[in-house]
Each structure stands twice: as structure tokens, then as C-alpha cells.
PDBQT receptor file of N, H, CA, C and O in Angstrom, charges set to zero:
ATOM      1  N   MET A   1       0.834  -1.176   0.000  1.00  0.00    +0.000 N 
ATOM      2  CA  MET A   1       0.000   0.000   0.000  1.00  0.00    +0.000 C 
ATOM      3  C   MET A   1       0.885   1.247   0.000  1.00  0.00    +0.000 C 
ATOM      4  O   MET A   1       1.758   1.405   0.853  1.00  0.00    +0.000 OA
ATOM      5  N   GLU A   2       0.648   2.108  -0.950  1.00  0.00    +0.000 N 
ATOM      6  H   GLU A   2      -0.062   1.980  -1.644  1.00  0.00    +0.000 HD
ATOM      7  CA  GLU A   2       1.436   3.333  -1.023  1.00  0.00    +0.000 C 
ATOM      8  C   GLU A   2       0.804   4.419  -0.181  1.00  0.00    +0.000 C 
ATOM      9  O   GLU A   2      -0.418   4.525  -0.086  1.00  0.00    +0.000 OA
ATOM     10  N   GLN A   3       1.652   5.219   0.425  1.00  0.00    +0.000 N 
ATOM     11  H   GLN A   3       2.645   5.133   0.348  1.00  0.00    +0.000 HD
ATOM     12  CA  GLN A   3       1.209   6.367   1.202  1.00  0.00    +0.000 C 
ATOM     13  C   GLN A   3       1.918   7.600   0.674  1.00  0.00    +0.000 C 
ATOM     14  O   GLN A   3       3.003   7.517   0.099  1.00  0.00    +0.000 OA
ATOM     15  N   ILE A   4       1.289   8.730   0.878  1.00  0.00    +0.000 N 
ATOM     16  H   ILE A   4       0.407   8.797   1.345  1.00  0.00    +0.000 HD
ATOM     17  CA  ILE A   4       1.891   9.992   0.453  1.00  0.00    +0.000 C 
ATOM     18  C   ILE A   4       2.392  10.732   1.685  1.00  0.00    +0.000 C 
ATOM     19  O   ILE A   4       1.685  10.850   2.686  1.00  0.00    +0.000 OA
ATOM     20  N   ALA A   5       3.613  11.225   1.596  1.00  0.00    +0.000 N 
ATOM     21  H   ALA A   5       4.187  11.129   0.783  1.00  0.00    +0.000 HD
ATOM     22  CA  ALA A   5       4.197  12.011   2.686  1.00  0.00    +0.000 C 
ATOM     23  C   ALA A   5       4.868  13.237   2.080  1.00  0.00    +0.000 C 
ATOM     24  O   ALA A   5       5.484  13.160   1.017  1.00  0.00    +0.000 OA
ATOM     25  N   ASN A   6       4.744  14.336   2.751  1.00  0.00    +0.000 N 
ATOM     26  H   ASN A   6       4.244  14.398   3.614  1.00  0.00    +0.000 HD
ATOM     27  CA  ASN A   6       5.436  15.552   2.321  1.00  0.00    +0.000 C 
ATOM     28  C   ASN A   6       6.892  15.480   2.758  1.00  0.00    +0.000 C 
ATOM     29  O   ASN A   6       7.201  15.105   3.889  1.00  0.00    +0.000 OA
ATOM     30  N   LEU A   7       7.777  15.846   1.842  1.00  0.00    +0.000 N 
ATOM     31  H   LEU A   7       7.526  16.151   0.923  1.00  0.00    +0.000 HD
ATOM     32  CA  LEU A   7       9.204  15.887   2.145  1.00  0.00    +0.000 C 
ATOM     33  C   LEU A   7       9.701  17.324   2.048  1.00  0.00    +0.000 C 
ATOM     34  O   LEU A   7       9.260  18.102   1.203  1.00  0.00    +0.000 OA
ATOM     35  N   HIS A   8      10.614  17.643   2.921  1.00  0.00    +0.000 N 
ATOM     36  H   HIS A   8      10.973  17.011   3.607  1.00  0.00    +0.000 HD
ATOM     37  CA  HIS A   8      11.315  18.925   2.847  1.00  0.00    +0.000 C 
ATOM     38  C   HIS A   8      12.738  18.590   2.401  1.00  0.00    +0.000 C 
ATOM     39  O   HIS A   8      13.459  17.869   3.091  1.00  0.00    +0.000 OA
ATOM     40  N   ILE A   9      13.134  19.118   1.244  1.00  0.00    +0.000 N 
ATOM     41  H   ILE A   9      12.549  19.703   0.684  1.00  0.00    +0.000 HD
ATOM     42  CA  ILE A   9      14.478  18.849   0.715  1.00  0.00    +0.000 C 
ATOM     43  C   ILE A   9      15.234  20.169   0.635  1.00  0.00    +0.000 C 
ATOM     44  O   ILE A   9      14.744  21.161   0.095  1.00  0.00    +0.000 OA
ATOM     45  N   GLU A  10      16.436  20.149   1.186  1.00  0.00    +0.000 N 
ATOM     46  H   GLU A  10      16.834  19.344   1.624  1.00  0.00    +0.000 HD
ATOM     47  CA  GLU A  10      17.268  21.349   1.116  1.00  0.00    +0.000 C 
ATOM     48  C   GLU A  10      18.681  20.972   0.690  1.00  0.00    +0.000 C 
ATOM     49  O   GLU A  10      19.170  19.880   0.981  1.00  0.00    +0.000 OA
ATOM     50  N   LYS A  11      19.312  21.893   0.004  1.00  0.00    +0.000 N 
ATOM     51  H   LYS A  11      18.914  22.780  -0.232  1.00  0.00    +0.000 HD
ATOM     52  CA  LYS A  11      20.705  21.697  -0.384  1.00  0.00    +0.000 C 
ATOM     53  C   LYS A  11      21.577  22.264   0.724  1.00  0.00    +0.000 C 
ATOM     54  O   LYS A  11      21.464  23.435   1.087  1.00  0.00    +0.000 OA
ATOM     55  N   LEU A  12      22.441  21.423   1.250  1.00  0.00    +0.000 N 
ATOM     56  H   LEU A  12      22.534  20.472   0.956  1.00  0.00    +0.000 HD
ATOM     57  CA  LEU A  12      23.330  21.836   2.330  1.00  0.00    +0.000 C 
ATOM     58  C   LEU A  12      24.575  22.523   1.766  1.00  0.00    +0.000 C 
ATOM     59  O   LEU A  12      24.910  22.328   0.598  1.00  0.00    +0.000 OA
ATOM     60  N   PRO A  13      25.260  23.320   2.581  1.00  0.00    +0.000 N 
ATOM     61  CA  PRO A  13      26.472  24.009   2.114  1.00  0.00    +0.000 C 
ATOM     62  C   PRO A  13      27.537  23.046   1.584  1.00  0.00    +0.000 C 
ATOM     63  O   PRO A  13      28.363  23.421   0.751  1.00  0.00    +0.000 OA
ATOM     64  N   GLU A  14      27.512  21.803   2.073  1.00  0.00    +0.000 N 
ATOM     65  H   GLU A  14      26.841  21.499   2.749  1.00  0.00    +0.000 HD
ATOM     66  CA  GLU A  14      28.496  20.808   1.626  1.00  0.00    +0.000 C 
ATOM     67  C   GLU A  14      28.204  20.311   0.216  1.00  0.00    +0.000 C 
ATOM     68  O   GLU A  14      29.005  19.577  -0.363  1.00  0.00    +0.000 OA
ATOM     69  N   GLY A  15      27.043  20.714  -0.349  1.00  0.00    +0.000 N 
ATOM     70  H   GLY A  15      26.392  21.310   0.121  1.00  0.00    +0.000 HD
ATOM     71  CA  GLY A  15      26.704  20.318  -1.710  1.00  0.00    +0.000 C 
ATOM     72  C   GLY A  15      25.802  19.110  -1.809  1.00  0.00    +0.000 C 
ATOM     73  O   GLY A  15      25.455  18.696  -2.915  1.00  0.00    +0.000 OA
ATOM     74  N   VAL A  16      25.413  18.534  -0.694  1.00  0.00    +0.000 N 
ATOM     75  H   VAL A  16      25.695  18.870   0.205  1.00  0.00    +0.000 HD
ATOM     76  CA  VAL A  16      24.510  17.382  -0.711  1.00  0.00    +0.000 C 
ATOM     77  C   VAL A  16      23.097  17.846  -0.375  1.00  0.00    +0.000 C 
ATOM     78  O   VAL A  16      22.889  18.959   0.108  1.00  0.00    +0.000 OA
ATOM     79  N   TYR A  17      22.132  16.969  -0.639  1.00  0.00    +0.000 N 
ATOM     80  H   TYR A  17      22.301  16.065  -1.031  1.00  0.00    +0.000 HD
ATOM     81  CA  TYR A  17      20.731  17.275  -0.360  1.00  0.00    +0.000 C 
ATOM     82  C   TYR A  17      20.275  16.492   0.864  1.00  0.00    +0.000 C 
ATOM     83  O   TYR A  17      20.678  15.348   1.074  1.00  0.00    +0.000 OA
ATOM     84  N   LEU A  18      19.429  17.128   1.665  1.00  0.00    +0.000 N 
ATOM     85  H   LEU A  18      19.102  18.057   1.495  1.00  0.00    +0.000 HD
ATOM     86  CA  LEU A  18      18.910  16.509   2.879  1.00  0.00    +0.000 C 
ATOM     87  C   LEU A  18      17.389  16.539   2.823  1.00  0.00    +0.000 C 
ATOM     88  O   LEU A  18      16.788  17.587   2.587  1.00  0.00    +0.000 OA
ATOM     89  N   ALA A  19      16.768  15.377   3.043  1.00  0.00    +0.000 N 
ATOM     90  H   ALA A  19      17.256  14.525   3.235  1.00  0.00    +0.000 HD
ATOM     91  CA  ALA A  19      15.308  15.274   3.060  1.00  0.00    +0.000 C 
ATOM     92  C   ALA A  19      14.843  14.892   4.453  1.00  0.00    +0.000 C 
ATOM     93  O   ALA A  19      15.408  14.002   5.090  1.00  0.00    +0.000 OA
ATOM     94  N   THR A  20      13.805  15.575   4.920  1.00  0.00    +0.000 N 
ATOM     95  H   THR A  20      13.346  16.297   4.403  1.00  0.00    +0.000 HD
ATOM     96  CA  THR A  20      13.149  15.248   6.182  1.00  0.00    +0.000 C 
ATOM     97  C   THR A  20      11.646  15.310   5.942  1.00  0.00    +0.000 C 
ATOM     98  O   THR A  20      11.188  15.820   4.920  1.00  0.00    +0.000 OA
ATOM     99  N   SER A  21      10.882  14.781   6.905  1.00  0.00    +0.000 N 
ATOM    100  H   SER A  21      11.253  14.367   7.736  1.00  0.00    +0.000 HD
ATOM    101  CA  SER A  21       9.429  14.792   6.761  1.00  0.00    +0.000 C 
ATOM    102  C   SER A  21       8.758  14.954   8.112  1.00  0.00    +0.000 C 
ATOM    103  O   SER A  21       9.083  14.244   9.063  1.00  0.00    +0.000 OA
ATOM    104  N   ASP A  22       7.821  15.888   8.197  1.00  0.00    +0.000 N 
ATOM    105  H   ASP A  22       7.557  16.464   7.424  1.00  0.00    +0.000 HD
ATOM    106  CA  ASP A  22       7.002  16.017   9.396  1.00  0.00    +0.000 C 
ATOM    107  C   ASP A  22       5.966  14.895   9.454  1.00  0.00    +0.000 C 
ATOM    108  O   ASP A  22       5.452  14.577  10.526  1.00  0.00    +0.000 OA
ATOM    109  N   ASP A  23       5.661  14.297   8.300  1.00  0.00    +0.000 N 
ATOM    110  H   ASP A  23       6.079  14.556   7.429  1.00  0.00    +0.000 HD
ATOM    111  CA  ASP A  23       4.656  13.238   8.228  1.00  0.00    +0.000 C 
ATOM    112  C   ASP A  23       5.171  11.895   8.732  1.00  0.00    +0.000 C 
ATOM    113  O   ASP A  23       4.390  11.064   9.194  1.00  0.00    +0.000 OA
ATOM    114  N   ILE A  24       6.480  11.681   8.647  1.00  0.00    +0.000 N 
ATOM    115  H   ILE A  24       7.115  12.357   8.272  1.00  0.00    +0.000 HD
ATOM    116  CA  ILE A  24       7.084  10.417   9.080  1.00  0.00    +0.000 C 
ATOM    117  C   ILE A  24       8.227  10.749  10.034  1.00  0.00    +0.000 C 
ATOM    118  O   ILE A  24       9.351  10.997   9.600  1.00  0.00    +0.000 OA
ATOM    119  N   PRO A  25       7.937  10.754  11.339  1.00  0.00    +0.000 N 
ATOM    120  CA  PRO A  25       8.979  11.075  12.316  1.00  0.00    +0.000 C 
ATOM    121  C   PRO A  25      10.194  10.154  12.167  1.00  0.00    +0.000 C 
ATOM    122  O   PRO A  25      10.058   8.940  12.020  1.00  0.00    +0.000 OA
ATOM    123  N   GLY A  26      11.363  10.750  12.208  1.00  0.00    +0.000 N 
ATOM    124  H   GLY A  26      11.474  11.736  12.328  1.00  0.00    +0.000 HD
ATOM    125  CA  GLY A  26      12.593   9.974  12.102  1.00  0.00    +0.000 C 
ATOM    126  C   GLY A  26      13.140   9.871  10.692  1.00  0.00    +0.000 C 
ATOM    127  O   GLY A  26      14.255   9.386  10.499  1.00  0.00    +0.000 OA
ATOM    128  N   LEU A  27      12.377  10.317   9.699  1.00  0.00    +0.000 N 
ATOM    129  H   LEU A  27      11.472  10.710   9.855  1.00  0.00    +0.000 HD
ATOM    130  CA  LEU A  27      12.848  10.218   8.318  1.00  0.00    +0.000 C 
ATOM    131  C   LEU A  27      13.883  11.307   8.057  1.00  0.00    +0.000 C 
ATOM    132  O   LEU A  27      13.594  12.502   8.122  1.00  0.00    +0.000 OA
ATOM    133  N   VAL A  28      15.079  10.858   7.765  1.00  0.00    +0.000 N 
ATOM    134  H   VAL A  28      15.313   9.888   7.712  1.00  0.00    +0.000 HD
ATOM    135  CA  VAL A  28      16.176  11.737   7.363  1.00  0.00    +0.000 C 
ATOM    136  C   VAL A  28      16.937  10.999   6.272  1.00  0.00    +0.000 C 
ATOM    137  O   VAL A  28      17.368   9.862   6.469  1.00  0.00    +0.000 OA
ATOM    138  N   ALA A  29      17.100  11.641   5.127  1.00  0.00    +0.000 N 
ATOM    139  H   ALA A  29      16.750  12.564   4.967  1.00  0.00    +0.000 HD
ATOM    140  CA  ALA A  29      17.816  11.014   4.016  1.00  0.00    +0.000 C 
ATOM    141  C   ALA A  29      18.736  12.044   3.380  1.00  0.00    +0.000 C 
ATOM    142  O   ALA A  29      18.391  13.221   3.272  1.00  0.00    +0.000 OA
ATOM    143  N   GLN A  30      19.906  11.589   2.962  1.00  0.00    +0.000 N 
ATOM    144  H   GLN A  30      20.186  10.633   3.050  1.00  0.00    +0.000 HD
ATOM    145  CA  GLN A  30      20.886  12.479   2.347  1.00  0.00    +0.000 C 
ATOM    146  C   GLN A  30      21.404  11.839   1.074  1.00  0.00    +0.000 C 
ATOM    147  O   GLN A  30      21.665  10.636   1.035  1.00  0.00    +0.000 OA
ATOM    148  N   GLY A  31      21.552  12.646   0.032  1.00  0.00    +0.000 N 
ATOM    149  H   GLY A  31      21.340  13.623   0.064  1.00  0.00    +0.000 HD
ATOM    150  CA  GLY A  31      22.076  12.137  -1.228  1.00  0.00    +0.000 C 
ATOM    151  C   GLY A  31      22.831  13.210  -1.986  1.00  0.00    +0.000 C 
ATOM    152  O   GLY A  31      22.783  14.392  -1.644  1.00  0.00    +0.000 OA
ATOM    153  N   ARG A  32      23.530  12.771  -3.026  1.00  0.00    +0.000 N 
ATOM    154  H   ARG A  32      23.569  11.812  -3.303  1.00  0.00    +0.000 HD
ATOM    155  CA  ARG A  32      24.317  13.705  -3.839  1.00  0.00    +0.000 C 
ATOM    156  C   ARG A  32      23.451  14.484  -4.824  1.00  0.00    +0.000 C 
ATOM    157  O   ARG A  32      23.799  15.594  -5.229  1.00  0.00    +0.000 OA
ATOM    158  N   THR A  33      22.308  13.886  -5.209  1.00  0.00    +0.000 N 
ATOM    159  H   THR A  33      22.025  12.985  -4.880  1.00  0.00    +0.000 HD
ATOM    160  CA  THR A  33      21.374  14.546  -6.126  1.00  0.00    +0.000 C 
ATOM    161  C   THR A  33      19.974  14.481  -5.517  1.00  0.00    +0.000 C 
ATOM    162  O   THR A  33      19.730  13.725  -4.576  1.00  0.00    +0.000 OA
ATOM    163  N   ILE A  34      19.066  15.276  -6.060  1.00  0.00    +0.000 N 
ATOM    164  H   ILE A  34      19.264  15.891  -6.824  1.00  0.00    +0.000 HD
ATOM    165  CA  ILE A  34      17.685  15.221  -5.571  1.00  0.00    +0.000 C 
ATOM    166  C   ILE A  34      17.095  13.841  -5.834  1.00  0.00    +0.000 C 
ATOM    167  O   ILE A  34      16.408  13.287  -4.975  1.00  0.00    +0.000 OA
ATOM    168  N   THR A  35      17.355  13.284  -7.005  1.00  0.00    +0.000 N 
ATOM    169  H   THR A  35      17.913  13.734  -7.703  1.00  0.00    +0.000 HD
ATOM    170  CA  THR A  35      16.825  11.957  -7.335  1.00  0.00    +0.000 C 
ATOM    171  C   THR A  35      17.335  10.906  -6.363  1.00  0.00    +0.000 C 
ATOM    172  O   THR A  35      16.558  10.097  -5.858  1.00  0.00    +0.000 OA
ATOM    173  N   GLU A  36      18.629  10.913  -6.101  1.00  0.00    +0.000 N 
ATOM    174  H   GLU A  36      19.260  11.571  -6.512  1.00  0.00    +0.000 HD
ATOM    175  CA  GLU A  36      19.202   9.950  -5.160  1.00  0.00    +0.000 C 
ATOM    176  C   GLU A  36      18.603  10.147  -3.765  1.00  0.00    +0.000 C 
ATOM    177  O   GLU A  36      18.300   9.174  -3.074  1.00  0.00    +0.000 OA
ATOM    178  N   THR A  37      18.437  11.392  -3.358  1.00  0.00    +0.000 N 
ATOM    179  H   THR A  37      18.684  12.183  -3.919  1.00  0.00    +0.000 HD
ATOM    180  CA  THR A  37      17.870  11.690  -2.043  1.00  0.00    +0.000 C 
ATOM    181  C   THR A  37      16.438  11.176  -1.950  1.00  0.00    +0.000 C 
ATOM    182  O   THR A  37      16.048  10.622  -0.922  1.00  0.00    +0.000 OA
ATOM    183  N   LEU A  38      15.654  11.350  -3.003  1.00  0.00    +0.000 N 
ATOM    184  H   LEU A  38      15.971  11.800  -3.838  1.00  0.00    +0.000 HD
ATOM    185  CA  LEU A  38      14.279  10.843  -3.020  1.00  0.00    +0.000 C 
ATOM    186  C   LEU A  38      14.240   9.320  -2.929  1.00  0.00    +0.000 C 
ATOM    187  O   LEU A  38      13.410   8.761  -2.213  1.00  0.00    +0.000 OA
ATOM    188  N   GLU A  39      15.135   8.649  -3.653  1.00  0.00    +0.000 N 
ATOM    189  H   GLU A  39      15.809   9.103  -4.235  1.00  0.00    +0.000 HD
ATOM    190  CA  GLU A  39      15.188   7.181  -3.600  1.00  0.00    +0.000 C 
ATOM    191  C   GLU A  39      15.533   6.703  -2.191  1.00  0.00    +0.000 C 
ATOM    192  O   GLU A  39      14.918   5.767  -1.682  1.00  0.00    +0.000 OA
ATOM    193  N   ILE A  40      16.501   7.335  -1.575  1.00  0.00    +0.000 N 
ATOM    194  H   ILE A  40      17.001   8.096  -1.988  1.00  0.00    +0.000 HD
ATOM    195  CA  ILE A  40      16.898   6.962  -0.213  1.00  0.00    +0.000 C 
ATOM    196  C   ILE A  40      15.755   7.253   0.753  1.00  0.00    +0.000 C 
ATOM    197  O   ILE A  40      15.464   6.444   1.633  1.00  0.00    +0.000 OA
ATOM    198  N   ALA A  41      15.106   8.409   0.593  1.00  0.00    +0.000 N 
ATOM    199  H   ALA A  41      15.343   9.067  -0.122  1.00  0.00    +0.000 HD
ATOM    200  CA  ALA A  41      13.981   8.768   1.467  1.00  0.00    +0.000 C 
ATOM    201  C   ALA A  41      12.856   7.749   1.345  1.00  0.00    +0.000 C 
ATOM    202  O   ALA A  41      12.235   7.395   2.347  1.00  0.00    +0.000 OA
ATOM    203  N   ARG A  42      12.586   7.278   0.142  1.00  0.00    +0.000 N 
ATOM    204  H   ARG A  42      13.090   7.566  -0.672  1.00  0.00    +0.000 HD
ATOM    205  CA  ARG A  42      11.540   6.267  -0.063  1.00  0.00    +0.000 C 
ATOM    206  C   ARG A  42      11.891   4.985   0.690  1.00  0.00    +0.000 C 
ATOM    207  O   ARG A  42      11.032   4.398   1.347  1.00  0.00    +0.000 OA
ATOM    208  N   ASP A  43      13.139   4.553   0.598  1.00  0.00    +0.000 N 
ATOM    209  H   ASP A  43      13.836   5.031   0.064  1.00  0.00    +0.000 HD
ATOM    210  CA  ASP A  43      13.564   3.338   1.303  1.00  0.00    +0.000 C 
ATOM    211  C   ASP A  43      13.489   3.512   2.817  1.00  0.00    +0.000 C 
ATOM    212  O   ASP A  43      13.026   2.619   3.527  1.00  0.00    +0.000 OA
ATOM    213  N   VAL A  44      13.943   4.657   3.307  1.00  0.00    +0.000 N 
ATOM    214  H   VAL A  44      14.319   5.382   2.730  1.00  0.00    +0.000 HD
ATOM    215  CA  VAL A  44      13.905   4.922   4.750  1.00  0.00    +0.000 C 
ATOM    216  C   VAL A  44      12.455   4.972   5.232  1.00  0.00    +0.000 C 
ATOM    217  O   VAL A  44      12.126   4.406   6.274  1.00  0.00    +0.000 OA
ATOM    218  N   ALA A  45      11.592   5.646   4.478  1.00  0.00    +0.000 N 
ATOM    219  H   ALA A  45      11.860   6.106   3.631  1.00  0.00    +0.000 HD
ATOM    220  CA  ALA A  45      10.174   5.743   4.856  1.00  0.00    +0.000 C 
ATOM    221  C   ALA A  45       9.545   4.357   4.932  1.00  0.00    +0.000 C 
ATOM    222  O   ALA A  45       8.806   4.057   5.869  1.00  0.00    +0.000 OA
ATOM    223  N   LYS A  46       9.837   3.518   3.949  1.00  0.00    +0.000 N 
ATOM    224  H   LYS A  46      10.438   3.762   3.187  1.00  0.00    +0.000 HD
ATOM    225  CA  LYS A  46       9.284   2.158   3.942  1.00  0.00    +0.000 C 
ATOM    226  C   LYS A  46       9.713   1.397   5.195  1.00  0.00    +0.000 C 
ATOM    227  O   LYS A  46       8.892   0.743   5.837  1.00  0.00    +0.000 OA
ATOM    228  N   LYS A  47      10.985   1.481   5.538  1.00  0.00    +0.000 N 
ATOM    229  H   LYS A  47      11.652   2.012   5.017  1.00  0.00    +0.000 HD
ATOM    230  CA  LYS A  47      11.484   0.771   6.721  1.00  0.00    +0.000 C 
ATOM    231  C   LYS A  47      10.884   1.327   8.008  1.00  0.00    +0.000 C 
ATOM    232  O   LYS A  47      10.531   0.563   8.907  1.00  0.00    +0.000 OA
ATOM    233  N   LEU A  48      10.765   2.645   8.105  1.00  0.00    +0.000 N 
ATOM    234  H   LEU A  48      11.051   3.266   7.376  1.00  0.00    +0.000 HD
ATOM    235  CA  LEU A  48      10.176   3.249   9.301  1.00  0.00    +0.000 C 
ATOM    236  C   LEU A  48       8.706   2.851   9.454  1.00  0.00    +0.000 C 
ATOM    237  O   LEU A  48       8.259   2.533  10.556  1.00  0.00    +0.000 OA
ATOM    238  N   LEU A  49       7.961   2.870   8.355  1.00  0.00    +0.000 N 
ATOM    239  H   LEU A  49       8.325   3.128   7.460  1.00  0.00    +0.000 HD
ATOM    240  CA  LEU A  49       6.545   2.505   8.415  1.00  0.00    +0.000 C 
ATOM    241  C   LEU A  49       6.364   1.022   8.725  1.00  0.00    +0.000 C 
ATOM    242  O   LEU A  49       5.447   0.653   9.459  1.00  0.00    +0.000 OA
ATOM    243  N   GLU A  50       7.230   0.167   8.173  1.00  0.00    +0.000 N 
ATOM    244  H   GLU A  50       7.974   0.468   7.577  1.00  0.00    +0.000 HD
ATOM    245  CA  GLU A  50       7.167  -1.264   8.493  1.00  0.00    +0.000 C 
ATOM    246  C   GLU A  50       7.474  -1.496   9.968  1.00  0.00    +0.000 C 
ATOM    247  O   GLU A  50       6.809  -2.302  10.619  1.00  0.00    +0.000 OA
ATOM    248  N   ALA A  51       8.467  -0.803  10.495  1.00  0.00    +0.000 N 
ATOM    249  H   ALA A  51       9.007  -0.149   9.966  1.00  0.00    +0.000 HD
ATOM    250  CA  ALA A  51       8.818  -0.949  11.909  1.00  0.00    +0.000 C 
ATOM    251  C   ALA A  51       7.666  -0.483  12.793  1.00  0.00    +0.000 C 
ATOM    252  O   ALA A  51       7.364  -1.117  13.803  1.00  0.00    +0.000 OA
ATOM    253  N   GLN A  52       7.024   0.616  12.421  1.00  0.00    +0.000 N 
ATOM    254  H   GLN A  52       7.269   1.132  11.600  1.00  0.00    +0.000 HD
ATOM    255  CA  GLN A  52       5.889   1.121  13.195  1.00  0.00    +0.000 C 
ATOM    256  C   GLN A  52       4.733   0.126  13.149  1.00  0.00    +0.000 C 
ATOM    257  O   GLN A  52       4.061  -0.086  14.159  1.00  0.00    +0.000 OA
ATOM    258  N   ALA A  53       4.493  -0.487  11.990  1.00  0.00    +0.000 N 
ATOM    259  H   ALA A  53       5.039  -0.315  11.170  1.00  0.00    +0.000 HD
ATOM    260  CA  ALA A  53       3.424  -1.483  11.867  1.00  0.00    +0.000 C 
ATOM    261  C   ALA A  53       3.724  -2.693  12.748  1.00  0.00    +0.000 C 
ATOM    262  O   ALA A  53       2.818  -3.235  13.381  1.00  0.00    +0.000 OA
ATOM    263  N   ASP A  54       4.983  -3.122  12.797  1.00  0.00    +0.000 N 
ATOM    264  H   ASP A  54       5.720  -2.682  12.283  1.00  0.00    +0.000 HD
ATOM    265  CA  ASP A  54       5.374  -4.252  13.648  1.00  0.00    +0.000 C 
ATOM    266  C   ASP A  54       5.157  -3.924  15.120  1.00  0.00    +0.000 C 
ATOM    267  O   ASP A  54       4.656  -4.756  15.877  1.00  0.00    +0.000 OA
ATOM    268  N   ILE A  55       5.531  -2.722  15.524  1.00  0.00    +0.000 N 
ATOM    269  H   ILE A  55       5.938  -2.047  14.909  1.00  0.00    +0.000 HD
ATOM    270  CA  ILE A  55       5.350  -2.311  16.920  1.00  0.00    +0.000 C 
ATOM    271  C   ILE A  55       3.867  -2.287  17.266  1.00  0.00    +0.000 C 
ATOM    272  O   ILE A  55       3.465  -2.771  18.323  1.00  0.00    +0.000 OA
ATOM    273  N   THR A  56       3.062  -1.728  16.382  1.00  0.00    +0.000 N 
ATOM    274  H   THR A  56       3.389  -1.335  15.523  1.00  0.00    +0.000 HD
ATOM    275  CA  THR A  56       1.620  -1.653  16.617  1.00  0.00    +0.000 C 
ATOM    276  C   THR A  56       1.023  -3.050  16.701  1.00  0.00    +0.000 C 
ATOM    277  O   THR A  56       0.197  -3.312  17.575  1.00  0.00    +0.000 OA
ATOM    278  N   ALA A  57       1.423  -3.950  15.810  1.00  0.00    +0.000 N 
ATOM    279  H   ALA A  57       2.094  -3.737  15.099  1.00  0.00    +0.000 HD
ATOM    280  CA  ALA A  57       0.907  -5.320  15.821  1.00  0.00    +0.000 C 
ATOM    281  C   ALA A  57       1.304  -6.030  17.108  1.00  0.00    +0.000 C 
ATOM    282  O   ALA A  57       0.486  -6.733  17.702  1.00  0.00    +0.000 OA
ATOM    283  N   ASN A  58       2.537  -5.858  17.543  1.00  0.00    +0.000 N 
ATOM    284  H   ASN A  58       3.202  -5.287  17.061  1.00  0.00    +0.000 HD
ATOM    285  CA  ASN A  58       2.992  -6.495  18.781  1.00  0.00    +0.000 C 
ATOM    286  C   ASN A  58       2.251  -5.951  19.992  1.00  0.00    +0.000 C 
ATOM    287  O   ASN A  58       1.932  -6.707  20.910  1.00  0.00    +0.000 OA
ATOM    288  N   GLN A  59       1.976  -4.669  20.010  1.00  0.00    +0.000 N 
ATOM    289  H   GLN A  59       2.235  -4.055  19.264  1.00  0.00    +0.000 HD
ATOM    290  CA  GLN A  59       1.225  -4.090  21.124  1.00  0.00    +0.000 C 
ATOM    291  C   GLN A  59      -0.192  -4.653  21.148  1.00  0.00    +0.000 C 
ATOM    292  O   GLN A  59      -0.739  -4.918  22.218  1.00  0.00    +0.000 OA
ATOM    293  N   PHE A  60      -0.778  -4.832  19.986  1.00  0.00    +0.000 N 
ATOM    294  H   PHE A  60      -0.333  -4.616  19.116  1.00  0.00    +0.000 HD
ATOM    295  CA  PHE A  60      -2.128  -5.371  19.885  1.00  0.00    +0.000 C 
ATOM    296  C   PHE A  60      -2.167  -6.819  20.360  1.00  0.00    +0.000 C 
ATOM    297  O   PHE A  60      -3.112  -7.224  21.037  1.00  0.00    +0.000 OA
ATOM    298  N   LEU A  61      -1.156  -7.596  20.013  1.00  0.00    +0.000 N 
ATOM    299  H   LEU A  61      -0.388  -7.268  19.463  1.00  0.00    +0.000 HD
ATOM    300  CA  LEU A  61      -1.118  -9.011  20.391  1.00  0.00    +0.000 C 
ATOM    301  C   LEU A  61      -0.885  -9.205  21.878  1.00  0.00    +0.000 C 
ATOM    302  O   LEU A  61      -1.263 -10.237  22.431  1.00  0.00    +0.000 OA
ATOM    303  N   HIS A  62      -0.268  -8.229  22.535  1.00  0.00    +0.000 N 
ATOM    304  H   HIS A  62       0.039  -7.391  22.085  1.00  0.00    +0.000 HD
ATOM    305  CA  HIS A  62       0.066  -8.382  23.949  1.00  0.00    +0.000 C 
ATOM    306  C   HIS A  62      -0.924  -7.685  24.877  1.00  0.00    +0.000 C 
ATOM    307  O   HIS A  62      -0.641  -7.494  26.060  1.00  0.00    +0.000 OA
ATOM    308  N   VAL A  63      -2.064  -7.312  24.350  1.00  0.00    +0.000 N 
ATOM    309  H   VAL A  63      -2.293  -7.467  23.390  1.00  0.00    +0.000 HD
ATOM    310  CA  VAL A  63      -3.071  -6.636  25.183  1.00  0.00    +0.000 C 
ATOM    311  C   VAL A  63      -3.835  -7.650  25.984  1.00  0.00    +0.000 C 
ATOM    312  O   VAL A  63      -4.728  -7.286  26.749  1.00  0.00    +0.000 OA
TER     313      VAL A  63
């Protein structure tokens, strides 16, 4: 299932791009190009959302 999240991307003085999201706490991705940064952000978001789903499922099972 795909979800939409807003990303904030900025170019740092070092020349790399940094992506963060208020929609997905903990999402931080850095890349040499905007495209690379978006790809990394997508992977990080997927892992964070999967981890959150696992935590939620475990909490539900232990109630």
C-alpha cells in the first residue's frame, strides 16, 4: 500500500541534499542529487513505516 508524505528537501552548504518529513517522524535522508535523495527517502520511509506497523501489531497481540 502506497502512502503519500510531504518531504522537505534542502541543499546543504556541503553540496549534498537533505530530506526530512514532518509526516514520518525519524525520516532523514541524504544524497548527492535530488533523485538519489528521493530514492533513499523512499527506502527509509518504507522501513520506518514497516517498523511502526510491527510495533503496533505487537502491542495489539500483547493486550
